[in-house]
Coordinates of C-alpha atoms and ligand atoms in Angstrom, one line a residue:
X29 CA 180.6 51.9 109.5
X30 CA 183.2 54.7 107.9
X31 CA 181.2 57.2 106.6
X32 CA 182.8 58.4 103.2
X33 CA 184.3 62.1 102.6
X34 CA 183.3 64.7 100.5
X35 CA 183.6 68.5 100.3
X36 CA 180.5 68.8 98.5
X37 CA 178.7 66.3 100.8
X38 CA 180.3 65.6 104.1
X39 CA 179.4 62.4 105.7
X40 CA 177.3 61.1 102.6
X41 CA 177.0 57.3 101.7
X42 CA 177.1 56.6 98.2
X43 CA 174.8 53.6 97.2
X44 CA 175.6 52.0 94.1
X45 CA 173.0 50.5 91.9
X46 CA 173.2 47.2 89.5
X47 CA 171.5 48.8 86.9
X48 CA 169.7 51.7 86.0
X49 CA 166.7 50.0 86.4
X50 CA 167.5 47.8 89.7
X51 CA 164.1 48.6 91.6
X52 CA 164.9 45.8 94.2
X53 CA 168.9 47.1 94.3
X54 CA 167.5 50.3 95.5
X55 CA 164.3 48.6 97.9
X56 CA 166.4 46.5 99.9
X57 CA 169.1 49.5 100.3
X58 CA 166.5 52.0 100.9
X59 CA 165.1 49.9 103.8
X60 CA 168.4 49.5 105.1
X61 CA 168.9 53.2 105.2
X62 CA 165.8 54.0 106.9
X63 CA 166.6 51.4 109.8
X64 CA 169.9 53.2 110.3
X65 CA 167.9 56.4 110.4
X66 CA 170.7 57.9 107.8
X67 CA 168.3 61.5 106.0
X68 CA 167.9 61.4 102.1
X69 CA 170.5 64.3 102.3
X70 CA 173.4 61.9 103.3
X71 CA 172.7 59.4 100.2
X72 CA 174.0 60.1 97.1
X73 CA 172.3 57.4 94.9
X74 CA 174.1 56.0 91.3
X75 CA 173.4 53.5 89.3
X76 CA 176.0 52.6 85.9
X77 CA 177.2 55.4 83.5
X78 CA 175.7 58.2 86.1
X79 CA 177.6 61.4 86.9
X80 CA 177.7 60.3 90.5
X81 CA 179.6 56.6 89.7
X82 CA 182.6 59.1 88.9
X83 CA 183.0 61.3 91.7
X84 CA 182.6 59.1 94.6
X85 CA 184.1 56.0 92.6
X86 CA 187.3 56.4 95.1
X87 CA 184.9 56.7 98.4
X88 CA 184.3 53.8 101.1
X89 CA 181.7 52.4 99.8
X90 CA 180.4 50.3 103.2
X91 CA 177.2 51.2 104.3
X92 CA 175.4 51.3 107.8
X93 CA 174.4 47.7 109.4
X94 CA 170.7 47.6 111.3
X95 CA 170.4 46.9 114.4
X96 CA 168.6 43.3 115.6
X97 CA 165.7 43.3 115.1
X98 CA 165.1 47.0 113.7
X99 CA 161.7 47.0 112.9
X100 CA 160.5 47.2 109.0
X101 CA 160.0 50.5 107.3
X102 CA 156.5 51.3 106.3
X103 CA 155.5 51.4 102.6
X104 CA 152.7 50.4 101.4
X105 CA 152.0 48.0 98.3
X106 CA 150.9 51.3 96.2
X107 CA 154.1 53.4 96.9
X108 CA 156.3 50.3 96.3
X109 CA 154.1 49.9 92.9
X110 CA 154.8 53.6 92.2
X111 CA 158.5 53.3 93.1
X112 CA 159.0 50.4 90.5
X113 CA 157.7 52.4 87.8
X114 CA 159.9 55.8 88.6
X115 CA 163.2 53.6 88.7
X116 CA 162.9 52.9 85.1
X117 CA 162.8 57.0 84.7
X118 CA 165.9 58.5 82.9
X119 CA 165.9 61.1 85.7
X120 CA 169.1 60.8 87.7
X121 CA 167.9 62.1 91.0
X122 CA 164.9 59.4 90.7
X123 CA 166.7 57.0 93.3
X124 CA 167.3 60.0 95.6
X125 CA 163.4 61.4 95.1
X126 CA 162.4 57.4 96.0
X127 CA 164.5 57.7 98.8
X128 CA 163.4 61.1 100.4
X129 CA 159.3 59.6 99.9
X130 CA 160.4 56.7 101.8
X131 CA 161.9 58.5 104.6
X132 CA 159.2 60.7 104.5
X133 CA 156.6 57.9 104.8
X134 CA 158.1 57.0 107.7
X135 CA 157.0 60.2 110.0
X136 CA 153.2 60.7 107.8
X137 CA 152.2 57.1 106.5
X138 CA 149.2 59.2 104.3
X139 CA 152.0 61.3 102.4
X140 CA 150.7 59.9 99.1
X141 CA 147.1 60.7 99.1
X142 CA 148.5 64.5 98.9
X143 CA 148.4 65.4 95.3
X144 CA 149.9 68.5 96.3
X145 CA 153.4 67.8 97.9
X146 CA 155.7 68.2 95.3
X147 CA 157.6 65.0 95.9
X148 CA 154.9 62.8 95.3
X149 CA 153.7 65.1 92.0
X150 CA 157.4 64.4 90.8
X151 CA 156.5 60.4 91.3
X152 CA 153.7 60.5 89.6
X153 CA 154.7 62.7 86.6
X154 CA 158.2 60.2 86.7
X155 CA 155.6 57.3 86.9
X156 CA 153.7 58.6 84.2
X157 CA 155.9 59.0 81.5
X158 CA 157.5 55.7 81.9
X159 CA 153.8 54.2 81.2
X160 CA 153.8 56.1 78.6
X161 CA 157.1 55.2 77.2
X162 CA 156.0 51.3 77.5
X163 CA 152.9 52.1 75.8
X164 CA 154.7 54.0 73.1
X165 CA 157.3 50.9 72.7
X166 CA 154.3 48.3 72.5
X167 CA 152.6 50.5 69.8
X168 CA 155.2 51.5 67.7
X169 CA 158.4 49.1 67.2
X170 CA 158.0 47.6 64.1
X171 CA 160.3 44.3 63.0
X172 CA 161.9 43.5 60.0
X173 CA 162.6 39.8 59.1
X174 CA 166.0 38.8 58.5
X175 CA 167.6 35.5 57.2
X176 CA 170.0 34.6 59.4
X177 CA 173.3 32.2 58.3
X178 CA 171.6 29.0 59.1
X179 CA 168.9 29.8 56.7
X180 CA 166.1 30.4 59.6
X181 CA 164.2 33.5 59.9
X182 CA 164.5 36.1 62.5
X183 CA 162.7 39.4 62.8
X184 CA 164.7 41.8 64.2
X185 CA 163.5 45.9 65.9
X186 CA 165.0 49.0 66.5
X187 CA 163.6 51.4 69.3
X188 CA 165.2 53.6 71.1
X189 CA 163.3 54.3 74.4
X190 CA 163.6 57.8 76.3
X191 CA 163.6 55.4 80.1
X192 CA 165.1 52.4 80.9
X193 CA 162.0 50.2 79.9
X194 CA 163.4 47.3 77.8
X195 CA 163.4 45.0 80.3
X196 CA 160.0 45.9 81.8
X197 CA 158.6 45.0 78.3
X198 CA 160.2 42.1 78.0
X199 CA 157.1 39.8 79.4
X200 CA 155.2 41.8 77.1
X201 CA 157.4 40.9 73.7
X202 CA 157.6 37.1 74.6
X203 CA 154.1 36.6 75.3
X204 CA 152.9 38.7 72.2
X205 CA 155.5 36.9 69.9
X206 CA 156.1 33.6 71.9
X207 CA 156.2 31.6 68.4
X208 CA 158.8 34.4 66.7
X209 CA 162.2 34.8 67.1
X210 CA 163.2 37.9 67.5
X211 CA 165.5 40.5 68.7
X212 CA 165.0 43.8 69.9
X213 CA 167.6 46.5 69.6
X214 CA 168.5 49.7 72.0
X215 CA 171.0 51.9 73.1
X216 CA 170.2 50.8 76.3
X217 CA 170.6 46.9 75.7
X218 CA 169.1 44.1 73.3
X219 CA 166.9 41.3 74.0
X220 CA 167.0 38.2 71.7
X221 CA 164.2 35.7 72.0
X222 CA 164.8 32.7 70.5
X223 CA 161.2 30.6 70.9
X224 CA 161.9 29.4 74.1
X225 CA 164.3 31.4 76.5
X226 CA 165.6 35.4 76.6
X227 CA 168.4 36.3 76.6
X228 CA 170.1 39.9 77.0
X229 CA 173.1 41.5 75.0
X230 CA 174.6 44.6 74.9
X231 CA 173.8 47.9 73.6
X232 CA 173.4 48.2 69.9
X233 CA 173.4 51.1 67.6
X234 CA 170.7 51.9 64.4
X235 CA 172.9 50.3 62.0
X236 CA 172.8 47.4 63.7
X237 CA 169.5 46.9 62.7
X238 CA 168.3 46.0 59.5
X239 CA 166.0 48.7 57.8
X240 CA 163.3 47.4 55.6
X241 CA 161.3 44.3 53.8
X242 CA 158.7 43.7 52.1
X243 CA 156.2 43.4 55.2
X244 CA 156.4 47.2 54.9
X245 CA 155.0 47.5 51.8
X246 CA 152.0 46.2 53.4
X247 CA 151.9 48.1 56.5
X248 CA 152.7 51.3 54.6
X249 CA 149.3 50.4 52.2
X250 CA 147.4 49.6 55.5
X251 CA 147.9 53.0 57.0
X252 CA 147.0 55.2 54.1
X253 CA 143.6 53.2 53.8
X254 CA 142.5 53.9 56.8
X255 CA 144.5 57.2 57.3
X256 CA 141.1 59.4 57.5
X257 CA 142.1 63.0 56.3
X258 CA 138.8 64.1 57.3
X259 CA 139.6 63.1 61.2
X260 CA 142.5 64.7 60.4
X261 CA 143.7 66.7 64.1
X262 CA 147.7 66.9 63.8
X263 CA 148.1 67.9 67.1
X264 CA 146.5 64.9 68.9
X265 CA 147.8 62.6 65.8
X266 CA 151.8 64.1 67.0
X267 CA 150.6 63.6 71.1
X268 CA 149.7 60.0 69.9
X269 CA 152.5 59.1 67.4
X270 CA 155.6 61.6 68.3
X271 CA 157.7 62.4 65.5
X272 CA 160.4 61.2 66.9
X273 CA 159.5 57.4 66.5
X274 CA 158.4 58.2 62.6
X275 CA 161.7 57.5 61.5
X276 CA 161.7 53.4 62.5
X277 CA 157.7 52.9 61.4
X278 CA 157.7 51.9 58.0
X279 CA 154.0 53.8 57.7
X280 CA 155.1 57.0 58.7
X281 CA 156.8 57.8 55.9
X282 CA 153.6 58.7 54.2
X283 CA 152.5 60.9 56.9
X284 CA 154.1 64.1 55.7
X285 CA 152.5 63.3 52.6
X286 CA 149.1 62.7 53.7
X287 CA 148.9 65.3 55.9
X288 CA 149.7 67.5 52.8
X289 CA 147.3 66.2 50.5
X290 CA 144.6 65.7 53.4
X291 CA 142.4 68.9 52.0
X292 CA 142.4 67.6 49.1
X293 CA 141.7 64.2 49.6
X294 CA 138.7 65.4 52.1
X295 CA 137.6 67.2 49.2
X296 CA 137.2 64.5 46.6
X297 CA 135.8 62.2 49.6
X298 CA 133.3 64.1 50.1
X299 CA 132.6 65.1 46.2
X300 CA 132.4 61.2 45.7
X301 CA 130.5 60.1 48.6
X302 CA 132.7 57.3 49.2
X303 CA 134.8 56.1 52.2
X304 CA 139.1 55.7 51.8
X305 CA 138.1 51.8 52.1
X306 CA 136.8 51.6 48.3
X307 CA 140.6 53.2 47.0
X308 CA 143.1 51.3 49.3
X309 CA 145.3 48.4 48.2
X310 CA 144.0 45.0 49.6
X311 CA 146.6 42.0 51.2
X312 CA 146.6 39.9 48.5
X313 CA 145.8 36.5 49.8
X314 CA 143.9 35.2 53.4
X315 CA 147.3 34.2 54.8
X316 CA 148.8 37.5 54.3
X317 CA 145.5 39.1 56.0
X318 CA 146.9 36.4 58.7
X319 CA 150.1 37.5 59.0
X320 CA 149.4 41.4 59.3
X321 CA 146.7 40.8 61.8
X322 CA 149.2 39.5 64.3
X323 CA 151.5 42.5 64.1
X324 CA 148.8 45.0 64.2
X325 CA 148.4 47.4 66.7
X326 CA 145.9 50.1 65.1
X327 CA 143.5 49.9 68.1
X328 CA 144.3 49.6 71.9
X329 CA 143.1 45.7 71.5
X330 CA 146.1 45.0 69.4
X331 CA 148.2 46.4 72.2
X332 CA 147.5 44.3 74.7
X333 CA 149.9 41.2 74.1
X334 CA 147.4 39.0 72.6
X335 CA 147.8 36.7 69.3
X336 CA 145.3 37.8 66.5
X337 CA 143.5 35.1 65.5
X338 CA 142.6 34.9 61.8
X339 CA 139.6 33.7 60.4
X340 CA 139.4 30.1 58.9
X341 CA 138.0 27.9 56.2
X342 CA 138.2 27.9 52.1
X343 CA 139.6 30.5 50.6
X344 CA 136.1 31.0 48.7
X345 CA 133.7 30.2 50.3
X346 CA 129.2 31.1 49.9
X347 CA 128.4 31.8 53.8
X348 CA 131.1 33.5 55.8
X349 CA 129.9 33.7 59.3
X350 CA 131.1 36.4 61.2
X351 CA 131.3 37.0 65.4
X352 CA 132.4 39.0 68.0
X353 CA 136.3 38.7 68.5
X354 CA 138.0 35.2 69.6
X355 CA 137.6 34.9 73.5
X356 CA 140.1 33.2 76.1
X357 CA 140.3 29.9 74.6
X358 CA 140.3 30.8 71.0
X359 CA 143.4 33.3 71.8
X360 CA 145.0 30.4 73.1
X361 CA 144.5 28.0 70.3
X362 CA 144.6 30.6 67.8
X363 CA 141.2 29.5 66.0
X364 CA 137.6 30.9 65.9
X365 CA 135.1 29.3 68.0
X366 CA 136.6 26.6 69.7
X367 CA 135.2 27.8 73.2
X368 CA 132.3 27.3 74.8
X369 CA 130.1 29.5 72.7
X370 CA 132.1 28.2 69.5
X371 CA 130.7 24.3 70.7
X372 CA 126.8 25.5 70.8
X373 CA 127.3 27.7 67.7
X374 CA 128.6 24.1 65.9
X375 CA 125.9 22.1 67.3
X376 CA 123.3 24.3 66.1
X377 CA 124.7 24.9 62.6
X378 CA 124.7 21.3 62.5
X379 CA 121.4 20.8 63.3
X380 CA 120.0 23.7 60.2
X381 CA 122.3 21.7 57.9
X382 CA 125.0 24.4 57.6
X383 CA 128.2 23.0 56.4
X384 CA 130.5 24.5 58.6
X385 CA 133.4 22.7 56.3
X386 CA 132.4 25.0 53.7
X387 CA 131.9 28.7 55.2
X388 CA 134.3 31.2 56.2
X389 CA 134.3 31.5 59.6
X390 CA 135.9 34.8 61.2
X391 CA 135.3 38.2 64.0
X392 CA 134.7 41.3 63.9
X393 CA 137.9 42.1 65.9
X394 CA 140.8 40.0 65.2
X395 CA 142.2 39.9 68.9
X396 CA 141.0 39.5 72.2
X397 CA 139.9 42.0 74.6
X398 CA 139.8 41.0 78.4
X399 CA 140.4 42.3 81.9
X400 CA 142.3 40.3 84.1
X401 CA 140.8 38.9 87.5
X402 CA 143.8 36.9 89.3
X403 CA 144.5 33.6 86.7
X404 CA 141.5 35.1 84.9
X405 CA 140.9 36.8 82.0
X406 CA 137.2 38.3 82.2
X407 CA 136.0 39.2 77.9
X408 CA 135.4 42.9 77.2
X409 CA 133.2 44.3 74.6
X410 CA 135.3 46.0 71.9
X411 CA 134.0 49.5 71.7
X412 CA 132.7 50.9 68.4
X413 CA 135.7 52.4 67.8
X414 CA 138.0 49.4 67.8
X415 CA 135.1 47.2 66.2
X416 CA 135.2 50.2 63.1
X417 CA 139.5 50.4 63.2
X418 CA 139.0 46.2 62.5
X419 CA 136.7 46.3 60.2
X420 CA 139.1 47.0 57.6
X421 CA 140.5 43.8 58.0
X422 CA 136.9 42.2 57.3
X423 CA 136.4 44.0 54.5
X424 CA 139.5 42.5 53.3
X425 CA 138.4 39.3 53.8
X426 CA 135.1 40.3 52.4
X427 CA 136.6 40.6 49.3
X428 CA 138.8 37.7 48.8
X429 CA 136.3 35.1 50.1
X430 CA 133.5 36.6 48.2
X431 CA 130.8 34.6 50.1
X432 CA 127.2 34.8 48.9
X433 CA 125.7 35.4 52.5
X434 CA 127.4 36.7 55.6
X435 CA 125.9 35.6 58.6
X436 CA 126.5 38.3 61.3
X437 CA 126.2 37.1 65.2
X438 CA 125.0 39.7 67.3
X439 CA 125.8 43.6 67.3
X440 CA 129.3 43.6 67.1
X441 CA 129.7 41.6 64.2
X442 CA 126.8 43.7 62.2
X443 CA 128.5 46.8 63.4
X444 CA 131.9 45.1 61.6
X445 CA 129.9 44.5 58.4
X446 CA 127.5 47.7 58.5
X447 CA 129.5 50.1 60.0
X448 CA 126.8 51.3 62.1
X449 CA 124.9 50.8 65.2
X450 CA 122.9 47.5 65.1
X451 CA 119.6 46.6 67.4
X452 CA 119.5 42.5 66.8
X453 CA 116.3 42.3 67.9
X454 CA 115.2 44.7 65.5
X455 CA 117.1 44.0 62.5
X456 CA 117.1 40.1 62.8
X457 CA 116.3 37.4 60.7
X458 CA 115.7 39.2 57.6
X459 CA 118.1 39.9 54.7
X460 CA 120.3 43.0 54.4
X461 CA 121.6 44.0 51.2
X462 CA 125.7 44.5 51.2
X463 CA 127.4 46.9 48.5
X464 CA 128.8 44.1 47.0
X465 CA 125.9 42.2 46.1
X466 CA 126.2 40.1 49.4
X467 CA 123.4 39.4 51.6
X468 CA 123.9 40.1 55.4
X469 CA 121.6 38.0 57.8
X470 CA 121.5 39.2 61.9
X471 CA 121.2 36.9 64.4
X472 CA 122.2 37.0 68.5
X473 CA 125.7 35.8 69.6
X474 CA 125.6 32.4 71.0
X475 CA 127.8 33.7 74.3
X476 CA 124.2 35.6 74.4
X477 CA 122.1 32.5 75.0
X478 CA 125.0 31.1 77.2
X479 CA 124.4 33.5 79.9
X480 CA 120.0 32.8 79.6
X481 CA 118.3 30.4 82.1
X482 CA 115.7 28.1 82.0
X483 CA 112.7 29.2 79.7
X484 CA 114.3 32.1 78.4
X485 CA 117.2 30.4 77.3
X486 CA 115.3 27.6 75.2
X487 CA 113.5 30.3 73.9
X488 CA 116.2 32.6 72.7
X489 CA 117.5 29.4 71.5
X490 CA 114.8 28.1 69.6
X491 CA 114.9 31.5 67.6
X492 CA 118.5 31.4 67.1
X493 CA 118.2 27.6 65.5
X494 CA 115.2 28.9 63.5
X495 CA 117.4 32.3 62.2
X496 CA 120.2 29.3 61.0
X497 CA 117.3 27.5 59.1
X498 CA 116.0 30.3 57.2
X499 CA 119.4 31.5 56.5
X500 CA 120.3 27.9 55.6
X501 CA 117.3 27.5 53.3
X502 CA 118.4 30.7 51.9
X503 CA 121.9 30.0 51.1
X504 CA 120.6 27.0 49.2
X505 CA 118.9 29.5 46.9
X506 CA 121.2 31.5 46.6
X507 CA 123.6 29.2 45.3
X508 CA 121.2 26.6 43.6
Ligands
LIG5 N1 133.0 34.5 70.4 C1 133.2 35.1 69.2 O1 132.5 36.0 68.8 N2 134.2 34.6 68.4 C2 134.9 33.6 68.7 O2 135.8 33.2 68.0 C3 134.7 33.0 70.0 C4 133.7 33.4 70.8

């Protein structure tokens, strides 16, 4: 064990990462370290392209060897947690802050829980804006499809992250665009998916990346329509969308624009009485309604590395019957109602004669909202807000299937077509008249009478089959 030399730091060990982002690299020297009792001040941490690789890159590099059988350092699962996330920081003296908190732990195991020791408020600020970062990348890296020389296409993003999160997100990327392939583009590295393994590259620069298609015209129409300029707060909208990823999303390039014509917009809203729906440019077909839902990311739901699933059946169609949002198996097969609650919703439109060959059959919210529970993934309600952010799309829908009747199962899906809150039991199983001319029916969700027992299932059931006979009976008039 030679130490190595330094005027600046006599007697320091320099440890020298794999990557900037090489959590495990720094765990399994940090643990090291503390069995050889060696104090954060005699570690000078580096990781590639740091200051530090320079000034010691002539040094003895060899590092202290345990003892048998030195015993473990302590840290526990939520420091370790913590520790992952702060490696990805762009901080260079992250690996050395890590390192002191270990050290630290080692004398008061409870360091963490106080908010107020400034080490573990640098973590957690460190720890913090690297979630943030990821959530920032997730929301806003938009693709561009390019042809590549064999003819096949390939969508293709630039981002350029403020931490070294690209591979973090990679999980993320392949499981939200598993059927895609794609690349994504940093200064930091690339990732290229290819449909069925990942591969990494080096880094590239903006020009590398192509810089517009036609998708764009479409997100760029999608974001004035529901760009709201009376919800207009341009302080929260710059906390939420910095400026300084505008320049790669195709839809902010209307921002400056709608920001400046907001007032005036608000004005003739309000004059008119009429929402920004009515004005916006629709997709035109159901298959471009498809595409866009799969790449949107307008709500939380759309974040959280889910496919959208798109609603199904004839592209006009009388009855479109509308429900919640797809649930575990539907995300997975990418259709409405092929689950559990999809099978007793079939059966029972059987039974009242509904043709479900010839209805529209869609959500409220296109993807699926869940928490996970170990191999689990437990449904979640879609809050108003979300349901209202979606409801664009089945507006959209709305007006290209141009059914007769919508059929509305339970509160969400009325919420999605009314835009307001919805009591089932008090608005069922009577007609509501749409702007369009349509009629809206209410009935309960069939998950609803999943979770009933005994006689208050078959009686909640019996209603519901009853609803689907009147509104069958109904739909027959209506297009008789
Ligand atoms: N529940 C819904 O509301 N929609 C589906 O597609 C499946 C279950």
């Amino acid at each position: 064990m030679t130490p190595f030399r330094d005027m600046r730091l006599p007697h320091a060990y320099q440890v020298t990462l794999g990557a900037p982002d090489d959590f495990e690299g720094w765990r399994d020297q940090a643990r090291r370290l503390v069995q050889c009792d060696v104090p954060p001040d005699r570690v000078v941490w580096d990781a590639p392209g740091s200051a530090a690789t320079d000034l010691f890159a002539q040094g003895d590099r060899r590092l202290p060897v345990p003892a048998a059988g030195a015993a473990q350092p302590r840290a526990s699962r939520q420091f370790l947690q913590l520790a992952q996330s702060v490696t990805l920081h762009s901080d260079p003296e992250r690996f050395s802050l890590l390192y002191r908190l270990l050290w630290r732990l080692q004398a008061q195991p409870r360091l963490m829980e106080d908010a107020a020791d400034a080490d573990v408020g640098q973590a957690d600020r460190l720890a913090r804006q690297v979630r943030r970062d990821i959530h920032k990348m997730r929301a806003f890296l938009r693709f561009r499809v390019v042809e590549e020389d064999s003819g096949a296409e390939r969508y293709v993003a630039w981002f350029e992250p403020e931490h070294h999160i690209l591979r973090a997100n990679a999980g993320f990327f392949v499981r939200r665009f598993t059927t895609m392939r794609w690349s994504i583009l940093t200064p930091q590295g690339t990732l290229h998916w290819d449909g069925e393994s990942l591969q990494e590259g080096p880094p590239a620069e903006r020009a590398d990346a192509p810089s517009g298609d036609p998708t764009e015209d479409l997100w760029r129409r999608y974001y004035a329509s529901i760009f709201n300029p009376a919800r207009l707060k341009i302080g929260a909208m710059l906390k939420e969308m910095p400026r300084k990823y505008w320049k790669n999303m195709p839809e902010a390039a209307l921002i400056p624009e709608l920001v400046a014509t907001a007032q005036a917009r608000e004005a003739t809203m309000v004059d008119s009485g009429r929402s920004m729906f009515e004005d916006a440019e629709r997709p035109a077909n159901l298959e471009q309604i498809a595409n866009m839902i799969e790449a949107c990311r307008r709500c939380p739901i759309g974040c959280n590395g889910t496919h959208a699933v798109a609603g199904e059946g004839p592209s006009r169609a009388p009855l479109m019957i509308v429900g919640e949002q797809p649930g575990d198996v539907e995300e997975q097969q990418g259709r409405p109602f092929v689950g559990p609650a999809g099978r007793l919703l079939r059966s029972h439109l059987e039974d009242a004669g509904l043709d479900l060959g010839a209805a529209w059959l869609t959500n409220a919210v296109k993807h699926f909202k869940f928490v996970p529970r170990g191999k689990r993934r437990l449904h979640q309600s879609p809050t108003a807000k979300e349901i209202d952010t979606c409801r664009w799309w089945v507006d959209s829908e709305r007006l290209l299937v141009r059914p007769r009747l919508i059929l509305a199962l339970g509160a969400s899906a009325a919420r999605g077509l009314l835009g307001r809150t919805v009591s089932v039991q008090k608005e069922r199983s009577r007609p509501h008249a749409l702007e369009d001319g349509a009629e809206l029916w209410i009935t309960t969700h069939p998950s609803y009478l999943l979770r009933l027992q005994d006689d208050a299932r078959a009686g909640e059931e019996a209603r519901f089959a009853q609803d689907l006979r009147t509104v069958a009976g109904r739909l027959a008039e209506l297009t008789s």
